[in-house]
Coordinates of C-alpha atoms in Angstrom, one line a residue:
M1 CA 5.1 -16.6 -60.4
K2 CA 1.4 -16.6 -61.1
K3 CA 0.9 -17.3 -57.2
S4 CA 3.3 -14.3 -56.0
A5 CA 1.2 -12.2 -58.4
L6 CA -2.4 -13.2 -56.7
V7 CA -0.6 -12.3 -53.7
L8 CA 0.2 -9.1 -54.0
A9 CA -3.1 -8.4 -55.8
C10 CA -5.3 -9.2 -52.7
S11 CA -2.4 -7.6 -50.1
L12 CA -3.0 -4.2 -52.8
A13 CA -6.9 -5.2 -52.3
V14 CA -6.5 -5.0 -48.5
A15 CA -4.9 -2.2 -48.3
A16 CA -7.0 -0.1 -50.7
V17 CA -9.9 -1.3 -48.2
N18 CA -8.1 0.3 -45.3
A19 CA -7.3 3.1 -46.7
Q20 CA -11.1 4.1 -47.6
P21 CA -13.1 6.0 -45.6
V22 CA -15.4 5.3 -43.1
F23 CA -17.1 8.3 -43.0
T24 CA -16.5 11.9 -44.3
F25 CA -17.1 15.2 -42.4
G26 CA -17.0 18.4 -44.9
K27 CA -13.6 18.2 -46.6
N28 CA -12.0 15.6 -44.5
S29 CA -12.2 11.9 -43.8
V30 CA -11.7 9.0 -41.3
S31 CA -10.5 6.2 -43.4
K32 CA -10.7 2.6 -41.7
T33 CA -6.7 2.5 -40.3
E34 CA -7.6 5.1 -38.6
F35 CA -11.0 4.4 -37.1
I36 CA -10.1 1.0 -36.0
R37 CA -6.8 2.3 -34.4
A38 CA -8.9 4.6 -32.2
F39 CA -11.5 1.9 -31.3
D40 CA -8.5 -0.4 -30.3
K41 CA -7.2 2.8 -27.7
N42 CA -10.7 2.4 -26.1
P43 CA -11.7 -1.3 -25.8
V44 CA -15.1 -2.2 -25.1
N45 CA -15.6 -5.9 -22.7
T46 CA -18.0 -6.9 -25.1
P47 CA -17.7 -10.8 -27.2
D48 CA -19.7 -8.7 -30.4
R49 CA -16.5 -6.4 -31.7
Q50 CA -18.1 -6.1 -35.1
K51 CA -21.5 -4.1 -33.3
A52 CA -19.2 -2.5 -30.4
L53 CA -17.8 -1.3 -33.5
K54 CA -20.7 0.2 -35.2
E55 CA -21.8 1.7 -32.1
Y56 CA -18.5 3.5 -31.9
L57 CA -18.6 4.9 -34.9
D58 CA -21.6 7.5 -34.0
L59 CA -18.9 8.4 -31.1
Y60 CA -16.1 8.9 -33.0
I61 CA -18.2 11.0 -35.7
N62 CA -18.8 13.4 -32.7
F63 CA -15.1 13.6 -31.6
R64 CA -13.8 14.3 -35.3
L65 CA -16.4 17.1 -35.9
K66 CA -15.5 18.6 -32.4
V67 CA -11.7 18.7 -33.0
Q68 CA -12.1 20.3 -36.7
A69 CA -14.3 23.0 -34.7
A70 CA -11.4 23.5 -32.4
Y71 CA -8.7 23.8 -35.3
D72 CA -11.4 26.0 -37.0
A73 CA -11.6 28.2 -34.0
G74 CA -8.1 28.9 -33.9
L75 CA -7.4 26.7 -30.4
D76 CA -4.5 24.9 -32.1
K77 CA -2.9 28.4 -31.9
D78 CA -3.7 29.3 -27.9
Q79 CA -0.6 29.4 -26.2
T80 CA -2.1 27.5 -23.1
Q81 CA -2.8 25.0 -25.5
L82 CA 1.0 24.9 -27.5
Y83 CA 2.7 25.0 -24.0
E84 CA 1.5 21.5 -23.0
L85 CA 2.0 20.3 -26.4
Q86 CA 5.6 21.1 -26.5
N87 CA 6.0 19.6 -22.5
F88 CA 3.5 16.2 -24.1
R89 CA 6.0 16.3 -26.9
R90 CA 9.4 16.4 -25.1
Q91 CA 8.3 13.8 -22.6
I92 CA 7.4 11.4 -25.0
A93 CA 10.4 12.1 -27.3
E94 CA 12.6 11.3 -24.1
N95 CA 10.7 7.9 -24.3
I96 CA 11.1 7.2 -28.2
L97 CA 15.0 8.5 -27.9
N98 CA 15.3 6.1 -25.4
E99 CA 13.5 2.9 -26.9
K100 CA 15.6 3.8 -30.5
A101 CA 19.0 3.5 -28.0
N102 CA 17.7 0.6 -26.7
L103 CA 16.8 1.1 -23.0
K104 CA 14.7 -1.9 -23.0
E105 CA 17.8 -4.3 -23.6
L106 CA 20.3 -1.8 -21.4
V107 CA 17.9 -2.6 -18.5
K108 CA 17.8 -6.4 -19.7
E109 CA 21.8 -6.5 -19.1
A110 CA 21.8 -4.5 -15.9
F111 CA 19.6 -7.3 -14.4
I112 CA 22.3 -10.0 -15.9
R113 CA 24.8 -8.1 -14.2
S114 CA 23.0 -7.7 -10.9
Q115 CA 22.8 -11.4 -10.4
K116 CA 26.6 -12.0 -9.5
D117 CA 29.4 -9.8 -7.3
I118 CA 32.6 -10.0 -9.1
H119 CA 35.6 -9.5 -7.0
L120 CA 37.9 -7.2 -9.2
A121 CA 41.6 -5.9 -9.1
H122 CA 43.7 -4.0 -11.6
V123 CA 46.6 -2.6 -12.7
F124 CA 46.3 0.8 -13.0
V125 CA 48.8 2.8 -15.1
E126 CA 47.5 6.7 -15.4
V127 CA 48.0 8.7 -18.4
P128 CA 47.8 12.2 -17.3
A129 CA 46.1 14.7 -19.5
K130 CA 48.5 16.0 -22.6
G131 CA 50.4 13.3 -21.1
D132 CA 53.0 10.5 -22.3
T133 CA 50.9 7.9 -23.8
A134 CA 54.1 6.1 -25.0
A135 CA 55.8 5.5 -21.7
A136 CA 52.4 4.5 -19.9
Y137 CA 51.6 2.3 -22.8
K138 CA 55.2 0.4 -22.4
K139 CA 54.8 0.5 -19.1
I140 CA 51.4 -1.3 -19.1
Q141 CA 52.9 -4.0 -21.5
E142 CA 55.4 -4.7 -19.1
A143 CA 53.3 -5.0 -16.1
Y144 CA 51.0 -7.9 -18.6
K145 CA 54.4 -9.6 -19.7
A146 CA 55.4 -10.0 -16.1
L147 CA 52.2 -11.6 -15.6
Q148 CA 52.1 -14.1 -18.4
Q149 CA 55.7 -14.9 -17.0
G150 CA 53.8 -16.3 -13.7
K151 CA 54.3 -13.1 -11.5
S152 CA 51.4 -12.8 -9.0
F153 CA 49.0 -10.1 -9.5
E154 CA 49.0 -8.7 -6.6
A155 CA 53.0 -7.9 -7.3
V156 CA 52.5 -7.0 -10.1
A157 CA 50.0 -3.9 -9.3
A158 CA 52.2 -3.2 -6.5
E159 CA 55.1 -2.7 -8.8
Y160 CA 53.9 -1.3 -12.1
S161 CA 50.5 0.8 -11.0
S162 CA 51.1 4.6 -11.1
D163 CA 48.3 5.4 -8.6
P164 CA 49.3 5.1 -4.6
G165 CA 45.9 3.8 -3.7
T166 CA 46.3 1.0 -6.3
I167 CA 49.9 0.3 -4.8
Q168 CA 49.0 0.2 -1.8
S169 CA 45.6 -2.3 -1.9
K170 CA 47.9 -3.8 -4.5
G171 CA 44.8 -3.1 -7.2
D172 CA 42.3 -5.2 -4.9
L173 CA 38.7 -3.1 -5.9
G174 CA 37.0 -5.2 -3.8
F175 CA 33.7 -6.9 -4.9
I176 CA 31.7 -4.8 -7.6
T177 CA 28.3 -5.3 -9.1
V178 CA 26.1 -3.5 -11.5
F179 CA 26.5 0.1 -11.6
T180 CA 29.5 -0.1 -9.2
L181 CA 32.0 1.2 -11.4
P182 CA 32.0 3.4 -15.0
Y183 CA 30.7 1.9 -17.1
E184 CA 33.3 1.3 -19.6
F185 CA 35.0 -0.4 -16.6
E186 CA 31.8 -2.4 -15.5
N187 CA 32.1 -3.9 -19.3
I188 CA 35.4 -5.1 -18.9
A189 CA 34.8 -6.5 -15.5
Y190 CA 31.6 -8.9 -16.6
N191 CA 33.5 -9.9 -19.4
I192 CA 36.3 -11.4 -18.1
K193 CA 35.8 -15.1 -16.3
P194 CA 36.8 -16.2 -12.7
N195 CA 40.5 -16.2 -11.6
T196 CA 41.7 -14.9 -14.8
Y197 CA 42.9 -11.4 -16.8
S198 CA 42.6 -8.9 -19.2
A199 CA 44.7 -8.1 -21.7
P200 CA 45.7 -4.3 -21.1
V201 CA 43.0 -1.8 -21.8
R202 CA 42.7 1.6 -22.8
T203 CA 39.9 3.7 -20.9
S204 CA 39.6 7.4 -20.5
L205 CA 41.9 7.3 -17.0
G206 CA 44.9 5.6 -18.7
Y207 CA 45.9 1.8 -19.0
H208 CA 44.8 -0.8 -17.2
I209 CA 44.8 -4.4 -16.9
F210 CA 41.6 -6.1 -15.1
K211 CA 41.4 -9.4 -13.0
N212 CA 38.4 -11.2 -11.8
K213 CA 39.7 -13.0 -8.9
A214 CA 36.1 -14.2 -7.7
E215 CA 32.5 -14.7 -8.2
R216 CA 29.9 -14.7 -5.7
T217 CA 26.3 -15.3 -5.4
P218 CA 24.9 -11.2 -4.6
L219 CA 24.5 -9.8 -1.4
G220 CA 21.8 -7.2 -2.0
T221 CA 21.2 -4.1 -0.2
R222 CA 21.4 -2.8 3.5
R223 CA 19.8 0.2 5.4
V224 CA 21.9 0.5 8.5
A225 CA 21.7 3.2 11.1
Q226 CA 25.6 4.6 12.5
I227 CA 27.3 6.4 15.1
L228 CA 30.6 7.5 14.1
I229 CA 33.3 9.0 16.3
A230 CA 35.7 10.2 14.3
F231 CA 39.0 11.4 14.4
P232 CA 41.3 13.2 12.2
P233 CA 42.4 11.9 8.8
N234 CA 45.7 12.0 10.0
G235 CA 44.7 11.3 13.4
S236 CA 47.7 10.6 16.2
E237 CA 47.8 7.3 17.8
A238 CA 46.4 8.7 20.7
E239 CA 43.7 10.7 19.1
K240 CA 42.7 7.0 17.8
T241 CA 42.9 5.2 21.2
A242 CA 40.8 8.0 22.5
A243 CA 38.3 7.4 19.8
K244 CA 38.1 3.7 20.3
R245 CA 37.7 4.2 24.1
K246 CA 34.8 6.3 23.3
A247 CA 33.5 3.7 20.9
D248 CA 33.8 0.7 23.1
S249 CA 32.1 2.7 25.8
V250 CA 29.4 3.4 23.8
Y251 CA 29.0 0.0 22.4
N252 CA 28.3 -1.1 26.3
L253 CA 25.8 0.8 26.6
I254 CA 23.9 -0.2 23.9
A255 CA 24.7 -3.6 25.1
K256 CA 22.7 -2.4 28.8
G257 CA 19.9 -1.5 27.0
Q258 CA 20.2 2.2 26.1
K259 CA 18.6 2.9 23.1
F260 CA 20.6 3.3 19.7
E261 CA 18.5 6.0 18.5
D262 CA 19.3 8.1 22.2
L263 CA 22.8 7.4 21.5
V264 CA 23.3 9.0 17.8
A265 CA 21.6 12.1 18.8
Q266 CA 24.2 12.2 22.2
V267 CA 27.6 11.1 20.9
S268 CA 27.7 10.7 16.7
N269 CA 30.0 12.7 15.0
D270 CA 28.2 12.0 11.9
M271 CA 26.1 15.3 10.9
S272 CA 24.6 13.9 7.6
S273 CA 22.9 11.2 9.4
N274 CA 22.5 12.8 13.1
Y275 CA 19.0 14.2 12.2
S276 CA 17.5 10.5 11.2
A277 CA 18.4 8.8 14.2
G278 CA 21.8 7.5 12.0
Q279 CA 20.1 6.3 9.2
L280 CA 21.8 6.3 5.6
P281 CA 20.5 5.8 2.7
E282 CA 19.8 2.1 1.0
F283 CA 23.3 1.1 -0.3
G284 CA 24.7 -1.9 -2.5
I285 CA 28.1 -2.8 -2.5
G286 CA 30.8 -1.0 -3.8
T287 CA 29.1 2.3 -2.4
Y288 CA 31.4 2.4 0.8
N289 CA 34.3 1.6 2.4
P290 CA 35.3 -2.2 2.1
V291 CA 35.8 -2.3 5.9
F292 CA 32.6 -0.6 6.6
E293 CA 30.6 -2.6 3.9
Q294 CA 31.8 -6.2 5.0
Q295 CA 30.4 -5.3 8.8
A296 CA 27.3 -3.8 7.1
F297 CA 26.6 -7.0 5.0
A298 CA 27.8 -9.2 8.1
L299 CA 24.4 -8.3 9.7
T300 CA 21.4 -10.5 8.8
N301 CA 18.6 -9.9 11.1
P302 CA 17.1 -6.7 11.8
N303 CA 18.2 -4.6 14.9
D304 CA 21.6 -6.6 15.0
I305 CA 24.8 -4.3 15.7
T306 CA 28.7 -4.6 15.2
Q307 CA 31.1 -4.1 17.3
P308 CA 32.8 -0.6 17.3
F309 CA 35.4 -1.2 14.0
A310 CA 37.6 1.5 12.6
T311 CA 37.7 3.0 8.8
T312 CA 39.6 6.1 7.7
Y313 CA 36.9 8.4 8.9
G314 CA 37.0 7.1 12.8
Y315 CA 35.3 4.0 14.8
H316 CA 31.7 3.2 13.5
I317 CA 28.8 1.0 15.4
L318 CA 26.2 0.1 13.0
K319 CA 22.6 -1.0 13.5
L320 CA 20.8 -2.8 11.0
L321 CA 17.9 -1.6 9.7
E322 CA 17.3 -4.1 6.4
A323 CA 18.4 -6.7 4.5
K324 CA 17.0 -7.0 0.9
P325 CA 17.8 -9.3 -1.5
I326 CA 18.6 -8.9 -5.0
A327 CA 15.3 -10.1 -7.4
S328 CA 16.0 -13.0 -9.1
D329 CA 12.8 -12.9 -11.8
T330 CA 12.3 -10.1 -14.2
K331 CA 8.5 -10.1 -13.4
D332 CA 9.5 -8.5 -9.8
D333 CA 8.2 -5.3 -11.1
I334 CA 9.3 -2.9 -8.9
F335 CA 13.1 -4.1 -9.1
M336 CA 12.9 -3.6 -12.8
A337 CA 11.4 -0.2 -12.4
Q338 CA 14.1 0.8 -10.2
L339 CA 17.1 -0.7 -12.7
Q340 CA 15.3 1.1 -15.5
E341 CA 15.7 4.5 -13.2
K342 CA 19.4 3.5 -12.9
V343 CA 20.0 2.6 -16.3
S344 CA 17.8 5.8 -17.2
K345 CA 20.5 8.4 -14.8
D346 CA 23.5 6.4 -15.6
G347 CA 26.3 6.7 -18.2
R348 CA 25.3 3.8 -20.3
L349 CA 22.2 5.3 -21.6
L350 CA 23.8 8.4 -22.4
Q351 CA 26.1 6.4 -24.7
A352 CA 23.8 4.6 -25.8
R353 CA 21.6 7.6 -27.0
K354 CA 25.5 8.8 -28.2
Q355 CA 25.9 5.4 -30.7
M356 CA 22.0 5.9 -32.3
L357 CA 22.9 9.1 -33.3
D358 CA 25.8 8.5 -35.0
K359 CA 24.2 5.7 -36.7
Q360 CA 21.1 7.9 -37.4
L361 CA 23.2 10.8 -39.4
S362 CA 22.5 9.2 -42.7
I363 CA 19.2 8.9 -42.3
L364 CA 19.0 12.8 -41.0
K365 CA 20.7 13.7 -44.3
Y366 CA 23.6 15.0 -42.6
K367 CA 26.3 16.7 -44.7
P368 CA 29.4 18.3 -44.0
A369 CA 30.7 21.4 -45.9
A370 CA 33.8 22.0 -47.3
Y371 CA 35.6 24.6 -45.0
N372 CA 39.5 25.3 -44.0
Q373 CA 39.1 23.4 -40.1
A374 CA 42.4 25.6 -39.8
D375 CA 40.7 28.4 -40.1
L376 CA 37.8 27.9 -38.5
F377 CA 39.6 27.3 -35.0
A378 CA 41.5 30.4 -35.4
F379 CA 38.4 32.4 -36.1
T380 CA 37.0 30.6 -32.9
D381 CA 40.2 31.7 -30.8
S382 CA 39.8 34.9 -32.1
N383 CA 36.0 35.7 -31.4
V384 CA 35.2 32.7 -28.3
Q385 CA 35.3 35.5 -25.6
K386 CA 34.1 38.3 -27.8
T387 CA 30.2 39.1 -28.2
T388 CA 30.5 40.4 -31.7
S389 CA 33.1 38.4 -34.2
K390 CA 35.1 39.3 -36.9
A391 CA 36.0 37.0 -40.1
V392 CA 39.1 35.3 -40.0
R393 CA 40.5 34.4 -43.5
T394 CA 38.0 32.5 -45.0
I395 CA 36.2 31.9 -42.1
N396 CA 32.7 34.3 -41.2
E397 CA 29.4 34.1 -38.7
K398 CA 27.8 32.6 -41.8
S399 CA 30.3 30.2 -42.9
V400 CA 28.2 26.6 -43.5
L401 CA 30.0 23.8 -41.3
F402 CA 27.5 21.0 -42.2
S403 CA 23.6 20.8 -42.4
F404 CA 20.8 18.4 -41.7
G405 CA 18.7 18.5 -45.0
P406 CA 17.6 21.7 -45.2
K407 CA 18.9 23.1 -42.0
A408 CA 22.5 24.3 -42.3
I409 CA 24.6 24.7 -39.4
L410 CA 26.8 27.8 -39.5
A411 CA 30.0 28.8 -37.7
G412 CA 28.5 31.5 -35.9
D413 CA 26.1 28.5 -34.3
W414 CA 29.7 26.5 -33.6
L415 CA 30.5 29.8 -32.1
K416 CA 28.0 30.5 -29.5
F417 CA 28.1 26.3 -28.4
V418 CA 31.8 27.1 -28.0
R419 CA 31.4 30.3 -25.8
A420 CA 28.4 28.2 -23.6
V421 CA 31.2 25.6 -23.2
N422 CA 33.8 28.0 -21.7
S423 CA 31.1 30.1 -19.6
T424 CA 29.9 27.0 -17.9
P425 CA 32.1 23.7 -16.8
N426 CA 29.9 20.9 -18.0
E427 CA 30.7 17.0 -20.1
F428 CA 32.2 19.6 -22.9
S429 CA 34.5 21.1 -20.8
G430 CA 38.5 20.9 -21.7
K431 CA 38.3 19.1 -25.0
D432 CA 40.1 20.2 -27.8
Y433 CA 38.1 21.9 -31.0
P434 CA 38.4 18.5 -33.2
T435 CA 36.9 16.4 -30.5
L436 CA 34.5 19.7 -29.6
M437 CA 33.0 19.3 -32.9
K438 CA 32.7 16.1 -33.0
D439 CA 30.0 16.5 -30.1
Y440 CA 28.4 19.5 -31.8
V441 CA 27.4 17.6 -34.5
R442 CA 25.8 15.1 -32.0
V443 CA 24.6 18.3 -30.1
T444 CA 23.2 19.7 -32.9
A445 CA 21.9 16.2 -34.6
D446 CA 20.1 16.1 -31.2
E447 CA 18.1 19.2 -31.3
F448 CA 17.4 18.3 -35.2
Y449 CA 16.1 14.4 -34.5
R450 CA 13.9 15.6 -31.7
D451 CA 12.0 18.7 -33.6
N452 CA 11.4 16.5 -36.3
L453 CA 10.5 13.5 -34.7
E454 CA 7.6 13.1 -35.9
K455 CA 9.3 12.1 -39.4
Y456 CA 11.4 9.6 -38.3
S457 CA 9.2 7.7 -36.4
V458 CA 5.3 7.0 -36.6
E459 CA 4.4 6.5 -33.2
F460 CA 5.6 9.3 -31.4
D461 CA 3.9 11.4 -34.8
R462 CA 0.5 9.4 -33.6
Q463 CA 1.0 10.1 -29.8
V464 CA 1.5 13.6 -30.5
K465 CA -1.7 14.0 -33.0
E466 CA -3.7 12.3 -30.1
F467 CA -2.7 14.1 -27.4
K468 CA -3.2 17.2 -29.3
D469 CA -6.6 16.7 -30.6
A470 CA -8.0 15.0 -27.1
N471 CA -6.4 19.0 -25.7
L472 CA -8.8 20.5 -28.3
L473 CA -11.7 18.6 -27.8
F474 CA -11.2 19.6 -24.1
G475 CA -11.1 23.1 -25.2
I476 CA -13.7 23.3 -27.6
M477 CA -15.7 21.5 -24.7
D478 CA -15.3 24.4 -22.3
K479 CA -15.9 27.0 -24.7
Q480 CA -19.2 25.6 -26.4
V481 CA -20.6 23.5 -23.3
W482 CA -18.9 23.5 -19.9
S483 CA -18.6 26.6 -19.3
K484 CA -21.4 28.1 -21.2
A485 CA -23.9 26.4 -19.6
N486 CA -22.2 27.3 -16.3
E487 CA -22.4 31.2 -17.1
D488 CA -25.5 31.1 -18.8
T489 CA -27.6 31.5 -15.8
S490 CA -30.7 33.2 -17.6
G491 CA -30.7 29.6 -19.9
L492 CA -30.6 27.3 -16.6
K493 CA -33.4 29.6 -14.9
T494 CA -35.7 28.9 -17.9
Y495 CA -34.5 25.2 -18.2
F496 CA -35.6 24.6 -14.7
S497 CA -38.5 26.4 -15.2
Q498 CA -39.8 24.2 -18.2
N499 CA -38.3 20.9 -16.6
K500 CA -39.3 21.4 -13.0
A501 CA -41.3 17.8 -12.6
K502 CA -37.5 16.2 -13.1
Y503 CA -36.1 18.1 -10.0
K504 CA -37.5 17.0 -6.9
W505 CA -36.5 16.0 -3.9
A506 CA -37.0 11.9 -3.0
P507 CA -37.6 11.5 0.8
S508 CA -34.8 13.4 2.8
A509 CA -33.3 15.1 5.9
D510 CA -31.5 18.6 7.2
A511 CA -28.5 16.7 8.5
I512 CA -25.0 17.2 10.0
I513 CA -23.0 14.8 8.5
V514 CA -19.6 14.0 10.4
T515 CA -16.6 12.0 9.7
C516 CA -13.6 11.2 12.3
T517 CA -10.7 9.8 11.4
S518 CA -10.9 6.6 14.0
A519 CA -13.8 4.8 15.3
T520 CA -12.7 6.0 19.1
I521 CA -13.3 9.7 17.9
A522 CA -16.6 8.9 16.5
E523 CA -18.0 7.4 20.1
E524 CA -16.6 10.7 21.7
V525 CA -18.3 13.4 19.3
A526 CA -21.4 11.3 19.0
Q527 CA -21.5 11.4 22.8
K528 CA -20.6 15.0 22.8
L529 CA -23.1 16.2 20.3
Q530 CA -26.6 14.2 22.0
G531 CA -29.1 16.8 22.8
N532 CA -26.3 19.6 22.2
L533 CA -27.3 20.0 18.7
A534 CA -26.7 24.0 18.7
N535 CA -23.4 23.7 19.1
W536 CA -22.2 20.8 16.7
R537 CA -20.0 23.2 14.9
T538 CA -18.1 24.4 17.7
I539 CA -18.1 20.5 19.4
T540 CA -16.4 19.4 16.1
D541 CA -14.4 22.7 15.2
A542 CA -11.8 21.7 18.5
Y543 CA -11.0 18.2 17.1
G544 CA -9.2 20.1 14.1
T545 CA -8.2 18.1 11.5
Q546 CA -9.5 14.9 13.3
V547 CA -12.7 15.4 12.3
T548 CA -14.6 17.1 9.7
A549 CA -18.3 18.5 9.7
D550 CA -20.7 19.4 7.3
S551 CA -25.0 20.2 7.5
G552 CA -26.9 20.2 4.0
R553 CA -30.4 18.4 2.8
Y554 CA -29.7 15.5 2.0
E555 CA -31.8 12.5 0.3
L556 CA -32.2 9.8 2.7
S557 CA -30.6 7.4 -0.2
Q558 CA -27.4 9.6 0.1
L559 CA -26.7 9.3 3.8
P560 CA -23.6 7.1 5.0
I561 CA -25.4 4.9 6.9
P562 CA -26.0 1.2 7.7
D563 CA -29.6 1.0 8.3
R564 CA -32.3 2.6 6.4
T565 CA -35.4 2.5 8.6
N566 CA -36.7 4.4 11.8
F567 CA -35.3 8.4 10.8
T568 CA -36.4 10.5 13.8
A569 CA -35.7 14.0 14.1
G570 CA -32.6 13.8 16.5
L571 CA -31.2 10.7 16.2
I572 CA -27.8 10.0 15.5
T573 CA -27.3 7.0 12.9
A574 CA -25.3 4.1 14.1
P575 CA -21.0 4.9 12.9
L576 CA -20.1 3.7 9.1
S577 CA -16.3 2.3 8.8
N578 CA -14.2 3.2 5.4
Q579 CA -12.0 0.3 5.1
S580 CA -9.8 2.4 2.9
D581 CA -8.6 4.9 5.3
G582 CA -10.0 3.9 8.9
S583 CA -12.3 6.5 9.2
T584 CA -15.7 6.3 10.7
S585 CA -19.1 8.6 9.7
F586 CA -22.4 9.4 11.6
N587 CA -25.2 11.7 10.6
L588 CA -27.2 14.1 12.9
L589 CA -30.8 14.0 11.7
V590 CA -32.2 17.4 12.0
K591 CA -35.3 17.4 10.0
I592 CA -37.2 15.0 8.1
Y593 CA -39.3 15.1 5.0
R594 CA -41.3 11.9 4.4
D595 CA -43.0 13.2 0.9
A596 CA -41.2 14.3 -2.4
D597 CA -40.6 17.5 -2.6
Q598 CA -39.8 20.0 -5.4
R599 CA -36.3 21.2 -5.6
S600 CA -35.8 24.9 -5.5
F601 CA -33.4 26.4 -8.1
E602 CA -30.4 26.8 -6.0
D603 CA -30.8 23.2 -4.2
A604 CA -31.3 21.4 -8.5
R605 CA -29.0 23.6 -10.2
G606 CA -25.8 21.4 -10.3
M607 CA -28.1 18.7 -11.7
V608 CA -29.9 21.4 -13.8
I609 CA -26.2 22.5 -15.3
S610 CA -25.8 19.0 -16.2
D611 CA -28.9 18.6 -18.2
Y612 CA -28.4 21.7 -19.7
Q613 CA -24.7 21.1 -20.9
Q614 CA -26.4 17.9 -22.5
V615 CA -28.7 20.2 -24.3
L616 CA -25.9 22.9 -25.3
E617 CA -24.1 19.7 -26.5
E618 CA -26.9 17.9 -28.4
R619 CA -27.6 21.8 -30.5
W620 CA -24.3 22.3 -30.6
L621 CA -23.7 19.0 -32.6
A622 CA -26.5 19.5 -34.8
E623 CA -24.6 22.7 -36.4
L624 CA -21.6 21.5 -36.7
K625 CA -23.5 18.7 -38.6
K626 CA -25.0 21.1 -41.0
K627 CA -21.2 22.8 -41.3
Y628 CA -19.7 19.4 -42.0
P629 CA -22.3 17.2 -43.4
V630 CA -21.4 13.3 -42.8
K631 CA -21.8 10.7 -45.2
V632 CA -20.9 7.3 -43.9
N633 CA -19.6 4.7 -45.8
Q634 CA -21.6 1.7 -44.9
A635 CA -20.0 -0.6 -47.3
V636 CA -16.7 -0.2 -45.5
V637 CA -18.3 -0.1 -42.0
K638 CA -19.7 -3.9 -43.3
T639 CA -16.1 -4.8 -43.2
L640 CA -15.2 -3.7 -39.6
K641 CA -14.2 -6.3 -37.5

């Protein structure tokens, strides 16, 4: 007991120290915790952390003073500031909500599933909208019993399925992988062991029995180009034969050396890919017709070409552009980023978000109100097509349906939602009112959660405040220092006059700096400029964007040249290559100034502005420290580490 009390006392003591202010400014204070957090966001590469913390103190004091000045100036109410903050807030809210919906776990799950392909089959009994569920349930149970009695899966699929496509294929869906099927189907498929089948399951489409016929190492993705010789969907044998002859003829031309790309433009009937030399988007299994995929994935080396083969669309000839294996390591950042993007756009994240919101309802203090549901739905039917509404028995627009803490959701709000659903087809369309009400609770919960996320996420609150302060700092610095210095021509000239000695030319030259997109062009331009200085602009302009040139006075140390000796007027310096973009630069020296020389105000203006900004900032900080007196708590500073 004494040990527990001691631990508690120590914990309280540490918390008290962390809560103590490192410094105060005016009526405001900054705690040790806040200060260290700010420091850790701007790490300094030094072994002496304590020394770095103390050096950072002055910088952070100045930062807080400037931000406070921005608040006092009302910049936080500026429309541009509010707009940028709202945009940032929306972006961060998405990240926080995805995190709470376990986006990382969904990406991990997708990675694990990507490591195998499953040959899937199913028995499918459709349940039409408002159809007979009992009859469909009875039929799927009969199919399940037949399987248990030893009847082959293919025979059962053909006999009991209600979908013509499933009957024709005897239930065979081919190989699938992650993202091939809707998430509810994928979850079932990846939880069936090889060569076994599931019990009957209900999905949004009807009843299914799924079978895992086999598994294999994933085939990855392919990029191919195609030539399509099409025939009508219900084409006659004569039309199909004619298409085959043409496809064989095209294949023979390719075999004799004619370019695949040229033939695409001449004969292919696939209008969607003709303008890209027949190239199709990168795809994995389960994307196209099984016959098409079988041919595409049989190609192994780039530029391999299939013989003509038929699908329901016509005869295809494929050329392999790239075969990409599936990454087998989560350390493959590019692959993991691609998975995350797919998960973010997939129904699985939406489903996870819905589940997360359902769990959050108690945190949001969701409370359903007492009202007559039949009256509400009668009120909805009576008013949904009208811009104004009339009360129906116990319900009017101000009737409370439910609330989140102090925020009440009214029947009028619900009416607007239903009108919006009916006016534009969307994910809520076609649902009955009780189901739609459940969706509406989630929609409003999501809106309320986002609007008040600071209350539910400490990290979100911090990020928003940090962005807001940083934006306010930029705004107040522009107002008090940067723009002020640029616009104060009189002050700049006075400062220049008082500090002329700071603004002198080192040894310099009037020069033309020429940059070319290649070394070959640079050599050609240099030859044309030799002895033809007066026409330098005409010569360089003739090369368009391949050559840029500018003239001015430059200090010799600033010129892009490999050798800084023997500077003479008329010299064209040796070319200097830029490894990053392959460009080449050289200089044409017009006049040399070998001695130091006083700069004019216009020549020095950029440097004067920079220095004058520093002067204005120092003056401003001195004023701020008078307005918000700063007191540093040295006792707390000594504990910084």
